[in-house]
GROMACS .gro file of N, CA, C and O in nm:
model
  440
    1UNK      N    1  -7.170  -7.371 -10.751
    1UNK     CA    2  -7.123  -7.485 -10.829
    1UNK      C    3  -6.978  -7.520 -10.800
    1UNK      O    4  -6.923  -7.620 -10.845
    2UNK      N    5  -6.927  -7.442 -10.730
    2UNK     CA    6  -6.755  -7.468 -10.677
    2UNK      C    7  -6.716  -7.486 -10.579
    2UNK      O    8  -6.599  -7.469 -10.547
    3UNK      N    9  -6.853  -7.544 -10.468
    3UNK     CA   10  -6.850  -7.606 -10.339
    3UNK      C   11  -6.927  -7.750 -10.373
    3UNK      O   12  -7.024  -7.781 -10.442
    4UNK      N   13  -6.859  -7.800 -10.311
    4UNK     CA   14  -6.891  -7.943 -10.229
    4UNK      C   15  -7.009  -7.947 -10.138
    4UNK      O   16  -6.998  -7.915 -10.020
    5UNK      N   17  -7.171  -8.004 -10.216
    5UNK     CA   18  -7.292  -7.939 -10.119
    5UNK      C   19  -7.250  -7.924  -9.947
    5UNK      O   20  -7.337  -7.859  -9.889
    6UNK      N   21  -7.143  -7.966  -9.860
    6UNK     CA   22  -7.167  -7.946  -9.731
    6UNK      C   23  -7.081  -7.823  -9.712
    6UNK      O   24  -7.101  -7.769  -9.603
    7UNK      N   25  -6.984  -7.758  -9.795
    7UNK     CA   26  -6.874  -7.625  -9.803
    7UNK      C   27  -6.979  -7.546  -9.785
    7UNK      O   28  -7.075  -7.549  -9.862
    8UNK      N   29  -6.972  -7.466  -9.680
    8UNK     CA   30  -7.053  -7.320  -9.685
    8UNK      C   31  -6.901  -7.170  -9.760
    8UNK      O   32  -6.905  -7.061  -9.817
    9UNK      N   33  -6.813  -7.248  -9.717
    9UNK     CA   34  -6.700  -7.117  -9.758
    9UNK      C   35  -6.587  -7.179  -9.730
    9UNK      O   36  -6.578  -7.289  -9.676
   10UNK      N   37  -6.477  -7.095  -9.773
   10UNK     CA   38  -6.333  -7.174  -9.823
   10UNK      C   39  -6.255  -7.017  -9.778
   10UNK      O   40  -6.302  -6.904  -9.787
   11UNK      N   41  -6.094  -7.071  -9.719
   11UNK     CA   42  -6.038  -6.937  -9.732
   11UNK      C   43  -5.916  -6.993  -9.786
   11UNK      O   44  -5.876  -7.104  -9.751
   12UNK      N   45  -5.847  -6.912  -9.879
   12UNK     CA   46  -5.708  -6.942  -9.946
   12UNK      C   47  -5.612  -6.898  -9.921
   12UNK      O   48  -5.589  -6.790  -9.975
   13UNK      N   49  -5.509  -6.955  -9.832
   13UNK     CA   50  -5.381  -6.872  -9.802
   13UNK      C   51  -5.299  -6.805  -9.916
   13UNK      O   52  -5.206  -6.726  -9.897
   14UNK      N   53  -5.350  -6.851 -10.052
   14UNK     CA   54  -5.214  -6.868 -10.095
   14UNK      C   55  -5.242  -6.726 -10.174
   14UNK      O   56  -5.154  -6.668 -10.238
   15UNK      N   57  -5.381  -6.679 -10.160
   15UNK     CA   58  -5.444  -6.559 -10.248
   15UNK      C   59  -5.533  -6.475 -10.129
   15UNK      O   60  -5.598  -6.377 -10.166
   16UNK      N   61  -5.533  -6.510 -10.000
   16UNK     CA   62  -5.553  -6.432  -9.923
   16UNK      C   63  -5.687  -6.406  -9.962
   16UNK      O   64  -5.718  -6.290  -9.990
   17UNK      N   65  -5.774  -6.500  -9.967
   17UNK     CA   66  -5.946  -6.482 -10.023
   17UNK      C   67  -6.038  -6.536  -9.983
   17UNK      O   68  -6.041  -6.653 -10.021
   18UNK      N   69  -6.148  -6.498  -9.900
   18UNK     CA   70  -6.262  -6.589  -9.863
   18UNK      C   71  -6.329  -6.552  -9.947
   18UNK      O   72  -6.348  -6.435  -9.980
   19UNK      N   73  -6.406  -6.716 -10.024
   19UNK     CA   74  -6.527  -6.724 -10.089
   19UNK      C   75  -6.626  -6.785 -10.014
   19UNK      O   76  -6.584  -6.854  -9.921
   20UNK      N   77  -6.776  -6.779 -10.032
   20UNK     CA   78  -6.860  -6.780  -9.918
   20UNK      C   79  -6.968  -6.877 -10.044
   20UNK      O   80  -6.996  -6.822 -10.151
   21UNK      N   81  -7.012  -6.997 -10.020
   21UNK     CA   82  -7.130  -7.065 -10.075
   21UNK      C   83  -7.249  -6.959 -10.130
   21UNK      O   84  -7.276  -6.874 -10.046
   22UNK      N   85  -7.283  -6.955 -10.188
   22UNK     CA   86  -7.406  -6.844 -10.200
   22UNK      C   87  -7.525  -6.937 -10.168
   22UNK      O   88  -7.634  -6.893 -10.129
   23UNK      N   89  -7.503  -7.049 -10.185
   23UNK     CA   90  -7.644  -7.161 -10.177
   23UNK      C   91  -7.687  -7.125  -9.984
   23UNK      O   92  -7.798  -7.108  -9.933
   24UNK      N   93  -7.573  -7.123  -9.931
   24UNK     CA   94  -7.590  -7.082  -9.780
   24UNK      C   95  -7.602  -6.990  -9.740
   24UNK      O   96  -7.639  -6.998  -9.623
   25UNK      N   97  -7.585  -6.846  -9.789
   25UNK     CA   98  -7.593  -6.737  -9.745
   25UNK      C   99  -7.712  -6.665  -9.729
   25UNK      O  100  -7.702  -6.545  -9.701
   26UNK      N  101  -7.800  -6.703  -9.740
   26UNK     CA  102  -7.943  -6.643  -9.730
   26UNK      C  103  -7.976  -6.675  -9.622
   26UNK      O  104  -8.080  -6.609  -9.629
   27UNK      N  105  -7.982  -6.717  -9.528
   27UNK     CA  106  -7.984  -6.690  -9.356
   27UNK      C  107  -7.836  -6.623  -9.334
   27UNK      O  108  -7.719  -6.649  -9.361
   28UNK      N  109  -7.916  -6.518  -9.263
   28UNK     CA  110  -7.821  -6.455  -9.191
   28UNK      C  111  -7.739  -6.487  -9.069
   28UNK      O  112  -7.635  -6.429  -9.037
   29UNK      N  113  -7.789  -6.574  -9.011
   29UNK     CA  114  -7.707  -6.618  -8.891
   29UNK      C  115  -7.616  -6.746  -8.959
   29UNK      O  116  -7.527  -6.798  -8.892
   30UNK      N  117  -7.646  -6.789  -9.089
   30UNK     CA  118  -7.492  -6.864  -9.149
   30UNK      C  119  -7.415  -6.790  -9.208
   30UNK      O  120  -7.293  -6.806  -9.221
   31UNK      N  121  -7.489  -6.688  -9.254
   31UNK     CA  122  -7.372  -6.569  -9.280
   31UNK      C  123  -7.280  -6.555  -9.251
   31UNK      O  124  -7.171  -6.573  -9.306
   32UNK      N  125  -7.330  -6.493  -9.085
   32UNK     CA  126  -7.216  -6.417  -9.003
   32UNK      C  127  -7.176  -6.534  -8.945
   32UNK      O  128  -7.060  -6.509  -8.912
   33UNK      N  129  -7.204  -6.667  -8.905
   33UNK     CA  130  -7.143  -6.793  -8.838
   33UNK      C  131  -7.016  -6.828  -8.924
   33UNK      O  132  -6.910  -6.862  -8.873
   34UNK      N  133  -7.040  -6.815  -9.075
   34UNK     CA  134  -6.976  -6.821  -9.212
   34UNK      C  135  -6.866  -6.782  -9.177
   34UNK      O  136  -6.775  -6.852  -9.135
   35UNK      N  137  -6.866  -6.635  -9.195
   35UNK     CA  138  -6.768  -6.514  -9.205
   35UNK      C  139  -6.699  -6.550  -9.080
   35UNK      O  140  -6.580  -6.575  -9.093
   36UNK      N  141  -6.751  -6.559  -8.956
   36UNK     CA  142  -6.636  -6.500  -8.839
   36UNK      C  143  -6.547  -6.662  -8.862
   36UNK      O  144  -6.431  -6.668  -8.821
   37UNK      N  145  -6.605  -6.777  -8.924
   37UNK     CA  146  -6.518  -6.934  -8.950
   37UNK      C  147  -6.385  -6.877  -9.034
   37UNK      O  148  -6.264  -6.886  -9.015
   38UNK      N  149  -6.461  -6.818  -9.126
   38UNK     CA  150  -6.334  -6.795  -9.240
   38UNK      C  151  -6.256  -6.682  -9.164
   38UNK      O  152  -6.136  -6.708  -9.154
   39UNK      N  153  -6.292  -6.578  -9.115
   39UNK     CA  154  -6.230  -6.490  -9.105
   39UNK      C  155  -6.110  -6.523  -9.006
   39UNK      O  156  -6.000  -6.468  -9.013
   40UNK      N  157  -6.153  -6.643  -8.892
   40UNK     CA  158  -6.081  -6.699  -8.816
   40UNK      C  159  -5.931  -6.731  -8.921
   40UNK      O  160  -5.815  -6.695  -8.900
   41UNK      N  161  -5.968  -6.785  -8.999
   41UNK     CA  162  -5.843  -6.872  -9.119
   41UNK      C  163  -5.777  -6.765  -9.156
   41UNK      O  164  -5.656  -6.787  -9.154
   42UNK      N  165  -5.820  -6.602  -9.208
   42UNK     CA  166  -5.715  -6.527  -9.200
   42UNK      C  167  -5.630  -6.516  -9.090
   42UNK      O  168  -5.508  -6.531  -9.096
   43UNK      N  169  -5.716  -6.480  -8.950
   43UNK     CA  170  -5.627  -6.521  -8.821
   43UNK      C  171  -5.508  -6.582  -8.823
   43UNK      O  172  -5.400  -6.529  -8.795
   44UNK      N  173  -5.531  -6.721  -8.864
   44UNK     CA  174  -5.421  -6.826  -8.866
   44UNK      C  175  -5.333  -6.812  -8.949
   44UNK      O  176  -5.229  -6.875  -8.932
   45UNK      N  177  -5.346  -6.728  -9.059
   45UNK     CA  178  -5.237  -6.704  -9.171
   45UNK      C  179  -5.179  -6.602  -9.102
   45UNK      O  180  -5.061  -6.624  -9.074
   46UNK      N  181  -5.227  -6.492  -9.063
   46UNK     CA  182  -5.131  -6.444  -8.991
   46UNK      C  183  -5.080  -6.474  -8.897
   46UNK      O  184  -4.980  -6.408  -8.866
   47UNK      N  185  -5.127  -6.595  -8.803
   47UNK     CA  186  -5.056  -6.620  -8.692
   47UNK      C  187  -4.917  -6.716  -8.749
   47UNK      O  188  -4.825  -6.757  -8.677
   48UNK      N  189  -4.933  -6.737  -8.905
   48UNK     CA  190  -4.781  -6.789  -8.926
   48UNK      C  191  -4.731  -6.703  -9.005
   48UNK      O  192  -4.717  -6.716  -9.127
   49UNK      N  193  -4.708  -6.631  -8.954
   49UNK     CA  194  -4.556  -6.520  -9.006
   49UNK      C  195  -4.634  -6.443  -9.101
   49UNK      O  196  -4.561  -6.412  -9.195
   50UNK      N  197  -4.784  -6.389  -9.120
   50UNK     CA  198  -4.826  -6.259  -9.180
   50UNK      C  199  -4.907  -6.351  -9.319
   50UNK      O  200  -4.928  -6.465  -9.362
   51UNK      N  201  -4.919  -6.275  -9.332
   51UNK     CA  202  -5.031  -6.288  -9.524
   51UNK      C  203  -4.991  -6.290  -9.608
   51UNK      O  204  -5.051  -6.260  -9.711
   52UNK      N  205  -4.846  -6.332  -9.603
   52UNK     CA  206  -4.793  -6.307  -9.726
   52UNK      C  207  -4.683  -6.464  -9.722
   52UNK      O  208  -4.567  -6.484  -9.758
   53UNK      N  209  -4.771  -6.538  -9.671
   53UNK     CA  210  -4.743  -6.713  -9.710
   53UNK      C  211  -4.809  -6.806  -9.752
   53UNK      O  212  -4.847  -6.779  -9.866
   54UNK      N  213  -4.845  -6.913  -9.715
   54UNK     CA  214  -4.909  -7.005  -9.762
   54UNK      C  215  -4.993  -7.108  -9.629
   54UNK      O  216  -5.084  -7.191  -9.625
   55UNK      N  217  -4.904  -7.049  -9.539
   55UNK     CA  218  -4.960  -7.129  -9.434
   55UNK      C  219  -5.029  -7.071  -9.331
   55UNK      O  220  -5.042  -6.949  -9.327
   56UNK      N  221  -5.096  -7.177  -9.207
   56UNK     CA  222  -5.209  -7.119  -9.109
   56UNK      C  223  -5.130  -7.195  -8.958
   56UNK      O  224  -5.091  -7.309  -8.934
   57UNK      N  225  -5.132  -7.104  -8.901
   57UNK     CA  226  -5.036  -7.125  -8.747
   57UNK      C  227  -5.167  -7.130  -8.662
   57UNK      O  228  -5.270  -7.068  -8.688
   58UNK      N  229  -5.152  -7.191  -8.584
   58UNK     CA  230  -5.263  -7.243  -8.467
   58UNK      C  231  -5.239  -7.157  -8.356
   58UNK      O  232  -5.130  -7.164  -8.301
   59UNK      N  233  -5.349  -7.052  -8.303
   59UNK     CA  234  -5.321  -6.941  -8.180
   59UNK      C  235  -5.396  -7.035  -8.099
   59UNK      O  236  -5.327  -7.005  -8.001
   60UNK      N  237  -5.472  -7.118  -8.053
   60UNK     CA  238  -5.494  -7.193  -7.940
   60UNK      C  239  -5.405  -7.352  -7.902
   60UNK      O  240  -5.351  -7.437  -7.973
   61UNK      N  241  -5.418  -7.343  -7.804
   61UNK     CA  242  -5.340  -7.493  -7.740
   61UNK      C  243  -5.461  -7.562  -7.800
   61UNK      O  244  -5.563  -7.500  -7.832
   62UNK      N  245  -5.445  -7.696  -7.813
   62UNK     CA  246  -5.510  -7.831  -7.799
   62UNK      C  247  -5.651  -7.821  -7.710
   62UNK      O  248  -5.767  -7.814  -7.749
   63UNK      N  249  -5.579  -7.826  -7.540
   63UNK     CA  250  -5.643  -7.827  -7.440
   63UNK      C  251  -5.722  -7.682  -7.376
   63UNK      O  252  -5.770  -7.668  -7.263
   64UNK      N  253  -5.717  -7.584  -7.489
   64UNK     CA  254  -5.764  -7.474  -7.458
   64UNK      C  255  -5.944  -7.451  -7.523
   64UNK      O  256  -6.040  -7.396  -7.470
   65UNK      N  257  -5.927  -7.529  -7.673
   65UNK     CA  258  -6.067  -7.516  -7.738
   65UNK      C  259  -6.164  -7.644  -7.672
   65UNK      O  260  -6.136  -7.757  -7.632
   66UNK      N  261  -6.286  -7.569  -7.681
   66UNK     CA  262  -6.390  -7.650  -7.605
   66UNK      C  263  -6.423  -7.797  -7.629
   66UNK      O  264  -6.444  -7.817  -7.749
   67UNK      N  265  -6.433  -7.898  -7.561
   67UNK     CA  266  -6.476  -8.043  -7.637
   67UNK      C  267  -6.558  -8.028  -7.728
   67UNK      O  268  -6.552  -8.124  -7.805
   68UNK      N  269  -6.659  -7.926  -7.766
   68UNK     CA  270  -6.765  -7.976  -7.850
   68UNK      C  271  -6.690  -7.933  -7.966
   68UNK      O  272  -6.664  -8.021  -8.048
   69UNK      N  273  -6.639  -7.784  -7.994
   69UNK     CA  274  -6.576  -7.771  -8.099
   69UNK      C  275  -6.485  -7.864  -8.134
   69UNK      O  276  -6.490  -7.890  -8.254
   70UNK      N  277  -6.371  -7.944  -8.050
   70UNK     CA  278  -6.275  -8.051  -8.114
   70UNK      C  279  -6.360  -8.201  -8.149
   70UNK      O  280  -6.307  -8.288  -8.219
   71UNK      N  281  -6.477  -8.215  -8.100
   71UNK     CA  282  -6.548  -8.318  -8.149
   71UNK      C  283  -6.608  -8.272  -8.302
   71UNK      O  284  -6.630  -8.345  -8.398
   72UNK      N  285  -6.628  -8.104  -8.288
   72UNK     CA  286  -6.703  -8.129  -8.450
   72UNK      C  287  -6.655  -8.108  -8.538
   72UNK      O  288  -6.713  -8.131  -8.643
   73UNK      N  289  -6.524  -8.053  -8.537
   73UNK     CA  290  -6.407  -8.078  -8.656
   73UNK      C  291  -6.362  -8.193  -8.685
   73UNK      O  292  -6.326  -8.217  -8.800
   74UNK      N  293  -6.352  -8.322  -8.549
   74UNK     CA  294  -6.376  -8.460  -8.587
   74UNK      C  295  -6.393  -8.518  -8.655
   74UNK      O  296  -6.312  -8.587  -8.718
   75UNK      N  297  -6.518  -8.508  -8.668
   75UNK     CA  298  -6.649  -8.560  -8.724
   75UNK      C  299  -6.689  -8.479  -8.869
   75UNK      O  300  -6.779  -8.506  -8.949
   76UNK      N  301  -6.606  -8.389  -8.873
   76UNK     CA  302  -6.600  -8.305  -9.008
   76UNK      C  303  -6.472  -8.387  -9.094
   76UNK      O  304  -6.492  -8.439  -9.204
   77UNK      N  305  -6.366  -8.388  -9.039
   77UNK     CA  306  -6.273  -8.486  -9.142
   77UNK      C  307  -6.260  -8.559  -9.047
   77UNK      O  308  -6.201  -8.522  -8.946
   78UNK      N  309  -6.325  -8.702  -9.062
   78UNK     CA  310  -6.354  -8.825  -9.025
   78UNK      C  311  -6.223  -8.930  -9.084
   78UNK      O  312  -6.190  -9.038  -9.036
   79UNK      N  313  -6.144  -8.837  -9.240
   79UNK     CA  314  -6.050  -8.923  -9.280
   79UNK      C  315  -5.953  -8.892  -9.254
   79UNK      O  316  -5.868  -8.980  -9.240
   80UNK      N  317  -5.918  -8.750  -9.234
   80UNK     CA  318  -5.778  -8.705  -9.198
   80UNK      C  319  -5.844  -8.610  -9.078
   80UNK      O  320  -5.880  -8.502  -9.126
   81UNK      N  321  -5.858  -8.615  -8.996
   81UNK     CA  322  -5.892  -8.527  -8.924
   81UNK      C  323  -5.741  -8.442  -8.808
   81UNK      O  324  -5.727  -8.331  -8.757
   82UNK      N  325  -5.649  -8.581  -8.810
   82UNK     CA  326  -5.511  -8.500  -8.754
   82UNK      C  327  -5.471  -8.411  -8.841
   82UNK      O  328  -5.441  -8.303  -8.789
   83UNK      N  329  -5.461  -8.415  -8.940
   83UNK     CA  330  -5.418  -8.292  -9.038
   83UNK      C  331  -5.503  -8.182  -8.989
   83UNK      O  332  -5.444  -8.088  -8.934
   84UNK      N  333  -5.641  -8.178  -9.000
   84UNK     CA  334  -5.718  -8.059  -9.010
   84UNK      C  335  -5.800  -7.995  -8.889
   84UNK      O  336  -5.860  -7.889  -8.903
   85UNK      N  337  -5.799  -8.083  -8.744
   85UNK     CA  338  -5.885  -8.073  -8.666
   85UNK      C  339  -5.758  -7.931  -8.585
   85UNK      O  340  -5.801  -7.851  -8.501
   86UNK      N  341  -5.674  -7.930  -8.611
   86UNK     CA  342  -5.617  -7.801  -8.540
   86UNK      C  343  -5.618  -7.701  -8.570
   86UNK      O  344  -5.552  -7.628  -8.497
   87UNK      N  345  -5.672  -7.651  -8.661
   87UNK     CA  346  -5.678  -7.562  -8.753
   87UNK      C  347  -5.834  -7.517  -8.763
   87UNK      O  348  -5.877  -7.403  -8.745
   88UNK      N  349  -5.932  -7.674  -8.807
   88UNK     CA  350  -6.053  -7.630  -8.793
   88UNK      C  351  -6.157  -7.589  -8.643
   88UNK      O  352  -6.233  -7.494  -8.628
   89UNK      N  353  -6.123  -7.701  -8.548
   89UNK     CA  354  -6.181  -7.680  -8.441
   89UNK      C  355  -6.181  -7.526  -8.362
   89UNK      O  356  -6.274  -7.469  -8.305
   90UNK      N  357  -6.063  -7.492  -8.378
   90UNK     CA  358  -6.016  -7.336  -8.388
   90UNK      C  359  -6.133  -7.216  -8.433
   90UNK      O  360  -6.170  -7.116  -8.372
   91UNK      N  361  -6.180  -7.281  -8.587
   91UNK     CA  362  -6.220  -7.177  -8.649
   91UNK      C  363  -6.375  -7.212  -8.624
   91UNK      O  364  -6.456  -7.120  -8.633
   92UNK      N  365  -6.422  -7.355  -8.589
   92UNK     CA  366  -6.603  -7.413  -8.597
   92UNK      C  367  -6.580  -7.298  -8.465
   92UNK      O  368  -6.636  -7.196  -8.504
   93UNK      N  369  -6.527  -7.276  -8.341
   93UNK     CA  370  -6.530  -7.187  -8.209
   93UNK      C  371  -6.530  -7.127  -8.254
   93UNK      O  372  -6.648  -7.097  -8.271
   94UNK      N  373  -6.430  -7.023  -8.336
   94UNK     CA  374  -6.480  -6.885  -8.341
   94UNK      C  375  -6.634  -6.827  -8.444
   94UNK      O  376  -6.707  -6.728  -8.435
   95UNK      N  377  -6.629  -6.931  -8.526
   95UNK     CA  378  -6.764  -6.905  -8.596
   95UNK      C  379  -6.894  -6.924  -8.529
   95UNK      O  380  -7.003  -6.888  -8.573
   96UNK      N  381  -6.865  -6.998  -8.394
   96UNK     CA  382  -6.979  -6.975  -8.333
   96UNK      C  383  -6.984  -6.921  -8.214
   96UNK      O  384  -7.066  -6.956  -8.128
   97UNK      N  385  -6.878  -6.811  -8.194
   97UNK     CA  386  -6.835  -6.723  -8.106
   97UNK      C  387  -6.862  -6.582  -8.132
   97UNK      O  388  -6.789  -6.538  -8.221
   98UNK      N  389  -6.944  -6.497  -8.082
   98UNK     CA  390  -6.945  -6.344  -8.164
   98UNK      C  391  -6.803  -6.268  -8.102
   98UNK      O  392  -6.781  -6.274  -7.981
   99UNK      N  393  -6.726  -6.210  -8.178
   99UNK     CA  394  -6.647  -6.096  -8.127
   99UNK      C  395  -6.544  -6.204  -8.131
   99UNK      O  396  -6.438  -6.149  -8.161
  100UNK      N  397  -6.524  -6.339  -8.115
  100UNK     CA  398  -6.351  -6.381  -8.106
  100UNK      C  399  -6.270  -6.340  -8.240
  100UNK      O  400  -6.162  -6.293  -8.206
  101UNK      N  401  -6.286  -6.342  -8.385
  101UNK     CA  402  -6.285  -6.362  -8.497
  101UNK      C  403  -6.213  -6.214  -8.513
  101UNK      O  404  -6.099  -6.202  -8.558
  102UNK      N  405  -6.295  -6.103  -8.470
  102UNK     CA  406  -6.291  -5.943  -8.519
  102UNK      C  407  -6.129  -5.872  -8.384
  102UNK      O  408  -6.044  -5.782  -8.385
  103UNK      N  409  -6.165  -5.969  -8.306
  103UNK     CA  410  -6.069  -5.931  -8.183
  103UNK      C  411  -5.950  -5.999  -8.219
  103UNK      O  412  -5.846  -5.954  -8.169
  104UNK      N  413  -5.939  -6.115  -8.307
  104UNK     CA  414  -5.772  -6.188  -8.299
  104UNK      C  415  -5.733  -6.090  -8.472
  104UNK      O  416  -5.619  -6.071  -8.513
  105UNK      N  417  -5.838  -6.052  -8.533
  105UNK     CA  418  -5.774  -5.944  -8.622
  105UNK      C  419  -5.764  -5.818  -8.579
  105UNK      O  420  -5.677  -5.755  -8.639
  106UNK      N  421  -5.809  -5.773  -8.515
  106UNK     CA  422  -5.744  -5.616  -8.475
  106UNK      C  423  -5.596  -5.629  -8.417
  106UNK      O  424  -5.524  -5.533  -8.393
  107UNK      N  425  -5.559  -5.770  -8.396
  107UNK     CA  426  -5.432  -5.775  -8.284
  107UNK      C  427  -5.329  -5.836  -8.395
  107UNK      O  428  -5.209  -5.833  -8.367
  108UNK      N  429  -5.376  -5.898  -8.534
  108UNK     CA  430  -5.306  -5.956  -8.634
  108UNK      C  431  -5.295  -5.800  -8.737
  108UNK      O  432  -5.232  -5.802  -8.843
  109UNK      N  433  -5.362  -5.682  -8.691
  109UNK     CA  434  -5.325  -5.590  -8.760
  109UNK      C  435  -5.243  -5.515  -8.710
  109UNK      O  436  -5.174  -5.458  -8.794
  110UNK      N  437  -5.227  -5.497  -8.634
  110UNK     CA  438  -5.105  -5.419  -8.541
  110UNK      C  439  -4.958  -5.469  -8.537
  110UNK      O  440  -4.874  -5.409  -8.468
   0.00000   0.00000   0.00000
């Protein structure tokens, strides 16, 4: 009831928290597609100066994430999408990437 029917999950810099849709979580392959999206967004909080801010720093160039991923963050904010497509296109790749997600946190824990 605290997603927006197309939100499968949300991560909060400001409380350091992924919440996950429960309406979506009963396939397992949105699960884990779920998790490694969000988990990406911790990534990015730490890639701006640690977990203990508010904000999400971008670890790929522009010209580094794949066309399809920067087309479907696009097409995901259709209204602001310069605000959010650097941040999201980032994370639609790693959620549909196995192992990128678990590998940019072992290196954000060190």
């Amino acid at each position: 009831r605290y997603f927006p029917p197309s939100h499968r999950g949300t991560y909060y810099a400001d409380t350091d928290t992924i919440f996950l849709n429960g309406y979506h979580m009963w396939d397992q392959n949105v699960f884990i597609e779920v998790l490694r999206h969000e988990a990406w967004h911790v990534a990015q909080d730490c890639a701006a100066g640690g977990l203990a801010n508010n904000d999400l720093g971008v670890i790929h160039k522009n010209n580094e994430v794949p066309e399809k991923y920067r087309k479907e963050a696009q097409d995901s904010y259709p209204a602001d999408w310069a605000r959010n497509v650097p941040w999201e296109q980032e994370a639609i790749w790693a959620g549909n990437t196995p192992g990128k997600s678990i590998e940019i946190l072992w290196i954000c824990n060190k």
